[in-house]
Amino acid sequence: DARVTQTPRHKVTEMGQEVTMRCQPILGHNTVFWYRQTMMQGLELLAYFRNRAPLDDSGMPKDRFSAEMPDATLATLKIQPSEPRDSAVYFCASAQTGDEQYFGPGTRLTVT
Amino acid sequence: GQQLNQSPQSMFIQEGEDVSMNCTSSSIFNTWLWYKQDPGEGPVLLIALYKAGELTSNGRLTAQFGITRKDSFLNISASIPSDVGIYFCAGRASGTYKYIFGTGTRLKVLA
């Protein structure tokens, strides 16, 4: 049963701390997306990669957020330093051709 | 960021009733996806549509790609309590892998 996995599922941290979220895309999928979901803004695309190369990160606050794909089985989203307004659920999704995206279970981040 | 308009925002229906919701855009899309999200979980892909006018079913769910390519529709027949959740549409234009998501339709089914 192929699924996107994300770790951690929940993270509570203090303002100013670094947060790293990890995603393992479905094996064979070459496009990976990072989204943020909040009640106010809904699902927002932060960044996406194709064949491990970043294609678009215009949705991401550049000063504190960074996204990478060290290899085909791992995508990371880092926030440094974290702020209370970063509290949200962060989703990773993967796709084989860029069409049918499959989402992971999300990381619920709370920054106090 | 840009979002698609989904209607209705929320609805209460009786078990057994049919449900209809739609999604509209000011832009033309090449692909429409429909997702369902349960509390505490990620969105689950229900149906994918690739051609204007296309009608695709998945069990009790049927979705249509509008002929104008600016809208899409999802119908659920004979609703059951487990249909409760938030339904999202997502559209993608040509030349990009980026999807724009709808604002969601929250469905509550009364037994």
mmCIF file of C-alpha atoms in Angstrom:
data_model
loop_
_atom_site.group_PDB
_atom_site.id
_atom_site.type_symbol
_atom_site.label_atom_id
_atom_site.label_comp_id
_atom_site.label_asym_id
_atom_site.label_seq_id
_atom_site.Cartn_x
_atom_site.Cartn_y
_atom_site.Cartn_z
ATOM 1 C CA ASP A 1 0.000 0.000 0.000
ATOM 2 C CA ALA A 2 2.001 2.973 -1.296
ATOM 3 C CA ARG A 3 1.613 6.099 0.801
ATOM 4 C CA VAL A 4 3.306 9.388 1.440
ATOM 5 C CA THR A 5 4.733 9.439 4.950
ATOM 6 C CA GLN A 6 5.505 12.495 7.044
ATOM 7 C CA THR A 7 7.341 12.941 10.314
ATOM 8 C CA PRO A 8 6.747 14.139 12.899
ATOM 9 C CA ARG A 9 2.944 14.047 12.985
ATOM 10 C CA HIS A 10 2.877 16.690 15.711
ATOM 11 C CA LYS A 11 5.426 19.272 16.803
ATOM 12 C CA VAL A 12 5.196 21.839 19.561
ATOM 13 C CA THR A 13 8.068 24.253 19.791
ATOM 14 C CA GLU A 14 8.936 27.651 21.163
ATOM 15 C CA MET A 15 9.300 30.735 19.070
ATOM 16 C CA GLY A 16 12.799 31.083 17.665
ATOM 17 C CA GLN A 17 13.514 27.363 17.506
ATOM 18 C CA GLU A 18 14.345 25.516 14.320
ATOM 19 C CA VAL A 19 11.762 23.082 12.983
ATOM 20 C CA THR A 20 12.437 20.362 10.419
ATOM 21 C CA MET A 21 9.646 18.384 8.795
ATOM 22 C CA ARG A 22 10.323 15.323 6.679
ATOM 23 C CA CYS A 23 8.458 13.627 3.885
ATOM 24 C CA GLN A 24 8.949 10.348 2.091
ATOM 25 C CA PRO A 25 7.160 10.461 -1.271
ATOM 26 C CA ILE A 26 5.610 7.408 -2.866
ATOM 27 C CA LEU A 27 8.325 5.311 -4.508
ATOM 28 C CA GLY A 28 8.650 6.251 -8.152
ATOM 29 C CA HIS A 29 6.947 9.619 -7.830
ATOM 30 C CA ASN A 30 9.129 12.391 -9.211
ATOM 31 C CA THR A 31 7.161 15.477 -8.178
ATOM 32 C CA VAL A 32 6.908 16.563 -4.544
ATOM 33 C CA PHE A 33 4.825 19.407 -3.144
ATOM 34 C CA TRP A 34 4.766 21.170 0.233
ATOM 35 C CA TYR A 35 1.506 22.780 1.366
ATOM 36 C CA ARG A 36 0.413 24.637 4.460
ATOM 37 C CA GLN A 37 -3.165 24.499 5.697
ATOM 38 C CA THR A 38 -4.783 26.985 8.051
ATOM 39 C CA MET A 39 -8.402 27.826 8.758
ATOM 40 C CA MET A 40 -7.959 31.327 7.406
ATOM 41 C CA GLN A 41 -5.957 30.631 4.243
ATOM 42 C CA GLY A 42 -6.943 27.089 3.386
ATOM 43 C CA LEU A 43 -4.397 25.008 1.467
ATOM 44 C CA GLU A 44 -1.464 27.077 0.233
ATOM 45 C CA LEU A 45 1.318 25.754 -1.961
ATOM 46 C CA LEU A 46 4.703 26.567 -0.472
ATOM 47 C CA ALA A 47 7.096 24.866 -2.882
ATOM 48 C CA TYR A 48 7.441 21.957 -5.263
ATOM 49 C CA PHE A 49 10.170 19.856 -6.775
ATOM 50 C CA ARG A 50 10.427 17.805 -9.920
ATOM 51 C CA ASN A 51 13.145 15.191 -10.178
ATOM 52 C CA ARG A 52 14.551 16.688 -6.948
ATOM 53 C CA ALA A 53 15.033 20.123 -8.508
ATOM 54 C CA PRO A 54 13.063 23.011 -7.008
ATOM 55 C CA LEU A 55 10.636 24.371 -9.605
ATOM 56 C CA ASP A 56 8.741 26.923 -7.597
ATOM 57 C CA ASP A 57 9.106 28.165 -4.055
ATOM 58 C CA SER A 58 7.331 31.465 -4.520
ATOM 59 C CA GLY A 59 4.764 30.563 -1.869
ATOM 60 C CA MET A 60 7.372 30.275 0.827
ATOM 61 C CA PRO A 61 8.656 33.055 3.119
ATOM 62 C CA LYS A 62 12.258 33.029 1.925
ATOM 63 C CA ASP A 63 13.830 34.527 4.985
ATOM 64 C CA ARG A 64 12.901 31.694 7.306
ATOM 65 C CA PHE A 65 11.699 28.735 5.234
ATOM 66 C CA SER A 66 13.778 26.378 3.153
ATOM 67 C CA ALA A 67 12.865 23.197 1.275
ATOM 68 C CA GLU A 68 15.222 20.566 -0.070
ATOM 69 C CA MET A 69 15.267 17.080 -1.540
ATOM 70 C CA PRO A 70 18.542 15.473 -0.511
ATOM 71 C CA ASP A 71 17.543 12.341 -2.406
ATOM 72 C CA ALA A 72 14.559 10.882 -4.230
ATOM 73 C CA THR A 73 13.144 9.345 -1.047
ATOM 74 C CA LEU A 74 13.335 12.369 1.233
ATOM 75 C CA ALA A 75 12.018 15.908 1.127
ATOM 76 C CA THR A 76 12.534 18.344 3.989
ATOM 77 C CA LEU A 77 10.935 21.617 4.987
ATOM 78 C CA LYS A 78 12.792 23.705 7.513
ATOM 79 C CA ILE A 79 11.721 26.788 9.419
ATOM 80 C CA GLN A 80 14.397 28.816 11.180
ATOM 81 C CA PRO A 81 13.564 30.711 13.287
ATOM 82 C CA SER A 82 9.967 29.638 13.868
ATOM 83 C CA GLU A 83 7.254 32.144 14.775
ATOM 84 C CA PRO A 84 3.755 31.702 16.238
ATOM 85 C CA ARG A 85 2.212 32.633 12.854
ATOM 86 C CA ASP A 86 3.845 29.506 11.384
ATOM 87 C CA SER A 87 1.440 27.337 13.407
ATOM 88 C CA ALA A 88 -0.451 25.268 10.856
ATOM 89 C CA VAL A 89 -0.672 21.792 9.366
ATOM 90 C CA TYR A 90 2.032 21.156 6.789
ATOM 91 C CA PHE A 91 1.339 18.602 4.089
ATOM 92 C CA CYS A 92 3.595 16.899 1.649
ATOM 93 C CA ALA A 93 2.149 15.444 -1.547
ATOM 94 C CA SER A 94 3.741 13.462 -4.344
ATOM 95 C CA ALA A 95 2.834 12.691 -7.935
ATOM 96 C CA GLN A 96 4.280 10.614 -10.742
ATOM 97 C CA THR A 97 3.497 12.923 -13.632
ATOM 98 C CA GLY A 98 2.421 16.015 -11.738
ATOM 99 C CA ASP A 99 -1.235 15.167 -12.203
ATOM 100 C CA GLU A 100 -2.701 12.973 -9.466
ATOM 101 C CA GLN A 101 -1.262 14.241 -6.208
ATOM 102 C CA TYR A 102 -1.314 12.022 -3.161
ATOM 103 C CA PHE A 103 -1.086 13.675 0.224
ATOM 104 C CA GLY A 104 0.647 12.579 3.379
ATOM 105 C CA PRO A 105 -1.022 12.703 6.809
ATOM 106 C CA GLY A 106 0.521 16.089 7.640
ATOM 107 C CA THR A 107 2.617 17.581 10.417
ATOM 108 C CA ARG A 108 0.668 19.701 12.876
ATOM 109 C CA LEU A 109 3.005 22.475 14.027
ATOM 110 C CA THR A 110 2.344 24.633 17.047
ATOM 111 C CA VAL A 111 4.754 27.455 17.801
ATOM 112 C CA THR A 112 4.289 29.063 21.218
ATOM 113 C CA GLY B 1 -2.813 32.981 -2.541
ATOM 114 C CA GLN B 2 -5.323 32.280 -5.282
ATOM 115 C CA GLN B 3 -8.218 29.984 -4.422
ATOM 116 C CA LEU B 4 -11.089 28.510 -6.322
ATOM 117 C CA ASN B 5 -14.641 29.229 -5.245
ATOM 118 C CA GLN B 6 -16.501 26.213 -3.956
ATOM 119 C CA SER B 7 -20.196 26.118 -3.317
ATOM 120 C CA PRO B 8 -21.823 25.539 -0.951
ATOM 121 C CA GLN B 9 -19.410 26.292 1.901
ATOM 122 C CA SER B 10 -21.200 23.805 4.115
ATOM 123 C CA MET B 11 -24.281 21.657 4.057
ATOM 124 C CA PHE B 12 -26.316 19.433 6.319
ATOM 125 C CA ILE B 13 -28.158 16.629 4.631
ATOM 126 C CA GLN B 14 -30.153 13.607 5.643
ATOM 127 C CA GLU B 15 -28.688 10.159 5.185
ATOM 128 C CA GLY B 16 -29.789 8.761 1.857
ATOM 129 C CA GLU B 17 -30.017 12.115 0.109
ATOM 130 C CA ASP B 18 -27.975 13.074 -2.921
ATOM 131 C CA VAL B 19 -25.399 15.860 -2.634
ATOM 132 C CA SER B 20 -24.129 18.288 -5.243
ATOM 133 C CA MET B 21 -21.264 20.744 -4.990
ATOM 134 C CA ASN B 22 -19.326 22.775 -7.499
ATOM 135 C CA CYS B 23 -16.121 24.630 -8.023
ATOM 136 C CA THR B 24 -15.575 27.665 -10.235
ATOM 137 C CA SER B 25 -12.538 29.466 -11.514
ATOM 138 C CA SER B 26 -11.786 32.607 -13.470
ATOM 139 C CA SER B 27 -9.069 30.668 -15.311
ATOM 140 C CA ILE B 28 -9.188 27.742 -17.694
ATOM 141 C CA PHE B 29 -7.869 24.490 -16.294
ATOM 142 C CA ASN B 30 -6.596 21.330 -17.947
ATOM 143 C CA THR B 31 -7.058 19.055 -14.943
ATOM 144 C CA TRP B 32 -9.475 18.936 -12.047
ATOM 145 C CA LEU B 33 -9.038 16.849 -8.928
ATOM 146 C CA TRP B 34 -11.520 16.209 -6.136
ATOM 147 C CA TYR B 35 -10.388 15.346 -2.607
ATOM 148 C CA LYS B 36 -12.007 14.463 0.706
ATOM 149 C CA GLN B 37 -10.378 15.371 4.000
ATOM 150 C CA ASP B 38 -11.281 13.841 7.345
ATOM 151 C CA PRO B 39 -10.315 15.555 10.626
ATOM 152 C CA GLY B 40 -6.641 15.141 11.451
ATOM 153 C CA GLU B 41 -5.850 13.524 8.110
ATOM 154 C CA GLY B 42 -4.501 14.551 4.754
ATOM 155 C CA PRO B 43 -6.767 15.023 1.725
ATOM 156 C CA VAL B 44 -7.562 11.770 -0.061
ATOM 157 C CA LEU B 45 -7.884 11.801 -3.841
ATOM 158 C CA LEU B 46 -11.376 10.812 -4.990
ATOM 159 C CA ILE B 47 -11.554 11.558 -8.705
ATOM 160 C CA ALA B 48 -9.305 13.026 -11.407
ATOM 161 C CA LEU B 49 -10.657 14.690 -14.568
ATOM 162 C CA TYR B 50 -8.582 15.463 -17.656
ATOM 163 C CA LYS B 51 -10.928 16.479 -20.457
ATOM 164 C CA ALA B 52 -13.668 19.069 -20.844
ATOM 165 C CA GLY B 53 -17.080 17.424 -20.547
ATOM 166 C CA GLU B 54 -15.613 14.294 -18.968
ATOM 167 C CA LEU B 55 -17.848 12.505 -16.477
ATOM 168 C CA THR B 56 -16.123 10.073 -14.098
ATOM 169 C CA SER B 57 -17.511 7.930 -11.312
ATOM 170 C CA ASN B 58 -15.982 6.352 -8.239
ATOM 171 C CA GLY B 59 -18.630 4.312 -6.455
ATOM 172 C CA ARG B 60 -21.365 6.693 -5.324
ATOM 173 C CA LEU B 61 -19.324 9.705 -6.395
ATOM 174 C CA THR B 62 -19.554 11.278 -9.838
ATOM 175 C CA ALA B 63 -17.566 14.271 -10.986
ATOM 176 C CA GLN B 64 -17.707 16.304 -14.162
ATOM 177 C CA PHE B 65 -15.214 18.546 -15.927
ATOM 178 C CA GLY B 66 -17.227 21.584 -17.058
ATOM 179 C CA ILE B 67 -17.303 22.252 -20.799
ATOM 180 C CA THR B 68 -16.090 25.822 -20.275
ATOM 181 C CA ARG B 69 -13.056 24.341 -18.466
ATOM 182 C CA LYS B 70 -13.655 26.875 -15.705
ATOM 183 C CA ASP B 71 -15.748 24.704 -13.450
ATOM 184 C CA SER B 72 -16.229 21.229 -12.088
ATOM 185 C CA PHE B 73 -18.967 19.420 -10.200
ATOM 186 C CA LEU B 74 -19.104 16.615 -7.678
ATOM 187 C CA ASN B 75 -22.186 14.582 -6.866
ATOM 188 C CA ILE B 76 -22.597 12.047 -4.082
ATOM 189 C CA SER B 77 -25.556 9.742 -4.343
ATOM 190 C CA ALA B 78 -27.371 8.158 -1.395
ATOM 191 C CA SER B 79 -25.173 9.773 1.248
ATOM 192 C CA ILE B 80 -24.095 7.810 4.309
ATOM 193 C CA PRO B 81 -22.673 9.031 7.633
ATOM 194 C CA SER B 82 -19.066 8.308 6.612
ATOM 195 C CA ASP B 83 -19.392 10.857 3.792
ATOM 196 C CA VAL B 84 -18.946 13.526 6.465
ATOM 197 C CA GLY B 85 -15.849 15.617 5.855
ATOM 198 C CA ILE B 86 -14.496 18.474 3.817
ATOM 199 C CA TYR B 87 -14.437 18.149 0.041
ATOM 200 C CA PHE B 88 -11.861 20.110 -1.932
ATOM 201 C CA CYS B 89 -11.540 20.714 -5.621
ATOM 202 C CA ALA B 90 -8.182 21.517 -7.211
ATOM 203 C CA GLY B 91 -7.461 22.793 -10.698
ATOM 204 C CA ARG B 92 -4.311 22.911 -12.796
ATOM 205 C CA ALA B 93 -3.656 25.044 -15.840
ATOM 206 C CA SER B 94 -1.484 23.975 -18.745
ATOM 207 C CA GLY B 95 2.236 24.579 -18.520
ATOM 208 C CA THR B 96 2.442 24.168 -14.756
ATOM 209 C CA TYR B 97 2.465 21.376 -12.197
ATOM 210 C CA LYS B 98 0.925 23.742 -9.660
ATOM 211 C CA TYR B 99 -2.620 23.130 -8.416
ATOM 212 C CA ILE B 100 -4.950 25.774 -7.055
ATOM 213 C CA PHE B 101 -7.260 24.497 -4.319
ATOM 214 C CA GLY B 102 -10.835 25.389 -3.589
ATOM 215 C CA THR B 103 -12.088 26.768 -0.307
ATOM 216 C CA GLY B 104 -13.768 23.489 0.573
ATOM 217 C CA THR B 105 -17.311 22.241 1.134
ATOM 218 C CA ARG B 106 -17.977 20.914 4.622
ATOM 219 C CA LEU B 107 -20.518 18.109 4.518
ATOM 220 C CA LYS B 108 -22.459 16.875 7.519
ATOM 221 C CA VAL B 109 -24.798 13.935 7.207
ATOM 222 C CA LEU B 110 -27.645 13.508 9.659
ATOM 223 C CA ALA B 111 -28.499 9.887 10.329
#
